[in-house]
Tab-separated table of C-alpha atoms in Angstrom:
chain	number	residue	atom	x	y	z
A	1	UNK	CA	42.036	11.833	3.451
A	2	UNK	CA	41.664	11.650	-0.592
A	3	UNK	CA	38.311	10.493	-2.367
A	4	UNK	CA	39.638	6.852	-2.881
A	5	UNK	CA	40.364	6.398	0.643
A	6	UNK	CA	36.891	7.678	2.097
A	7	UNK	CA	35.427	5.676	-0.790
A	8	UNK	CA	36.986	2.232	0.643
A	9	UNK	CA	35.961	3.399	4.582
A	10	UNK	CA	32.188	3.704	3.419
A	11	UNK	CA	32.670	-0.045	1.233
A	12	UNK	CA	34.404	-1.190	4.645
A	13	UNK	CA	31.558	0.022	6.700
A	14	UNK	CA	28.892	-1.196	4.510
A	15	UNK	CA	30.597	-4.516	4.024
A	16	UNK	CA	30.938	-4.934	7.548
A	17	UNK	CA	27.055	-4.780	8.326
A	18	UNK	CA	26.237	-1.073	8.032
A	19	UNK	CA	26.477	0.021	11.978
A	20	UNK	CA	24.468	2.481	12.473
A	21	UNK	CA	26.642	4.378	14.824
A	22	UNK	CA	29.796	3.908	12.915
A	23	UNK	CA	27.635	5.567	10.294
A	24	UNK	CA	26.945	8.762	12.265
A	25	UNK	CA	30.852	8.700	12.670
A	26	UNK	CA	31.611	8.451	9.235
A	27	UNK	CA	29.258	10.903	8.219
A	28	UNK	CA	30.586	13.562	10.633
A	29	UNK	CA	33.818	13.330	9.014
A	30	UNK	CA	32.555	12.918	4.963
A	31	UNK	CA	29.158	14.255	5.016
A	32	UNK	CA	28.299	17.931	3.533
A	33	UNK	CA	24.879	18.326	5.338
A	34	UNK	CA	25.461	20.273	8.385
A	35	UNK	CA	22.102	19.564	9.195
A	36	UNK	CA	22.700	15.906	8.964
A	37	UNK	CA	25.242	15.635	10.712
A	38	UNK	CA	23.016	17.113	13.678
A	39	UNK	CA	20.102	15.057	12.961
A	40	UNK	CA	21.081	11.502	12.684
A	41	UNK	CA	22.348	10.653	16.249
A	42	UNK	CA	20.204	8.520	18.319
A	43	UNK	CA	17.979	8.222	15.332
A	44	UNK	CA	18.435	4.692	14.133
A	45	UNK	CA	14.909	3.801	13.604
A	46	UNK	CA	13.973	6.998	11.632
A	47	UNK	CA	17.254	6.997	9.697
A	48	UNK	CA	18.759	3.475	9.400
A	49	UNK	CA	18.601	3.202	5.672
A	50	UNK	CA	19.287	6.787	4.528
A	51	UNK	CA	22.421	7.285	6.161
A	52	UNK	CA	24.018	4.572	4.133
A	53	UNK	CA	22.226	6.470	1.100
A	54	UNK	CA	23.616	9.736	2.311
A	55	UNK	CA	27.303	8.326	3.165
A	56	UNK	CA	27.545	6.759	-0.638
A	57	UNK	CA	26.658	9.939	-2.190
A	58	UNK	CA	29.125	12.267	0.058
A	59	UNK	CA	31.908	10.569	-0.950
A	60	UNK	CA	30.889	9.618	-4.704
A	61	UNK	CA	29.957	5.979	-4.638
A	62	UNK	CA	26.387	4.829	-6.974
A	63	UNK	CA	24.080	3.689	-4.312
A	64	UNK	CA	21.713	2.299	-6.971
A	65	UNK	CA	24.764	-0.119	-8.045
A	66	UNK	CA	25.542	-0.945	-4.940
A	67	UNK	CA	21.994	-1.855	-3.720
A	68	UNK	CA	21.543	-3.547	-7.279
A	69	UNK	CA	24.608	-5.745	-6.824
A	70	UNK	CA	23.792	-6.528	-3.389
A	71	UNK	CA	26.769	-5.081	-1.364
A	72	UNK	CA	24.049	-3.363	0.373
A	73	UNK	CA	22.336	-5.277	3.020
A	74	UNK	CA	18.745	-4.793	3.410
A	75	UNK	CA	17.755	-2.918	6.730
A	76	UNK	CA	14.326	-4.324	7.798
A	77	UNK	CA	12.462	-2.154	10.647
A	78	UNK	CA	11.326	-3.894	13.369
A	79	UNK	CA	7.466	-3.041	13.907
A	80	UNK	CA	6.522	-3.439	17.769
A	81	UNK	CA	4.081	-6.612	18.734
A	82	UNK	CA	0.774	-6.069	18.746
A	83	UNK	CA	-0.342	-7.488	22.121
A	84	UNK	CA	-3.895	-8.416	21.775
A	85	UNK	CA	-6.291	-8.791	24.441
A	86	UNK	CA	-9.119	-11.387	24.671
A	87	UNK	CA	-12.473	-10.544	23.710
A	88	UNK	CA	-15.211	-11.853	26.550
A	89	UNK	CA	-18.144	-13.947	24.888
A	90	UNK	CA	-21.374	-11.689	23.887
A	91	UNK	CA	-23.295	-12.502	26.409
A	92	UNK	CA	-27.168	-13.646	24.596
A	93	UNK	CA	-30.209	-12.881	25.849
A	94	UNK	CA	-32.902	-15.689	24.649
A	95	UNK	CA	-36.224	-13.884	24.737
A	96	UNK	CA	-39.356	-16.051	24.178
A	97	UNK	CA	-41.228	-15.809	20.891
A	98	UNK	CA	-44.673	-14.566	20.442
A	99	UNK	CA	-45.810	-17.865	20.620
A	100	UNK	CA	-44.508	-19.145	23.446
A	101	UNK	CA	-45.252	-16.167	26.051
A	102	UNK	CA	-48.258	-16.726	27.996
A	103	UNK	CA	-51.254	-15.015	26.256
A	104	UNK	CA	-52.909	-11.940	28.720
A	105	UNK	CA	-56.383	-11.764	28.825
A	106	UNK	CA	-57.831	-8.541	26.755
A	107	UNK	CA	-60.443	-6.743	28.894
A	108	UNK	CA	-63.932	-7.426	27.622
A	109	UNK	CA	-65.089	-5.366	25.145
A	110	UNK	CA	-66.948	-2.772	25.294
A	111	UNK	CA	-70.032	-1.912	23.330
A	112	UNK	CA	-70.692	1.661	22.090
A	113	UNK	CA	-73.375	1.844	19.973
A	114	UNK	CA	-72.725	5.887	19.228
A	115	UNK	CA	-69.034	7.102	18.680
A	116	UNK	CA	-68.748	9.773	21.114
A	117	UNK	CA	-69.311	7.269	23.700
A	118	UNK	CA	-65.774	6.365	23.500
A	119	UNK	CA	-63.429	7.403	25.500
């Protein structure tokens, strides 16, 4: 396969929606990372929007033209849903004030007329 044809198989791909596993395909057969070529199987979510990076450059397309021109679509990752779990009330404890709680009686007081009389 020359340059021009694995140039239009990458503009097909992209053009058709960027599959991700078509991707890894392509990239087998153009790519020149051998570690690539390893690594992106089964790796969507880590990998979705480099591959396309990586295909453009192994077979000589500008992926900063591309993108710019929008031939590129735009590959939005999906963040889980945050579940989130009802809070119980506070419960609030109403504690009297100083003026409303029921006054004690002091002892009667003593009377020391010399200090060491005290306890």
């Amino acid at each position: 396969m020359n340059q021009e044809e694995k140039k239009e198989a990458v503009l097909g791909w992209i053009q058709s929606g960027c599959n991700y596993d078509e991707g890894v395909n392509l990239y087998t057969q153009f790519g020149k990372n051998n570690f690539l070529r390893k690594d992106f199987p089964d790796k969507e979510k880590k990998y979705a929007t480099k591959i396309i990076y990586e295909l453009c450059k192994s077979v000589g397309l500008n992926y900063h033209e591309l993108k710019s021109e929008d031939f590129i679509p735009k590959v939005e990752r999906k963040l889980p849903e945050l579940k989130t779990i009802p809070q119980p009330e506070p419960e609030v404890e109403i504690v009297p004030s100083i003026e409303t709680r029921e006054e004690k009686e002091l002892p009667e007081n003593l009377q020391a007329e010399n200090i060491s009389e005290y306890p």
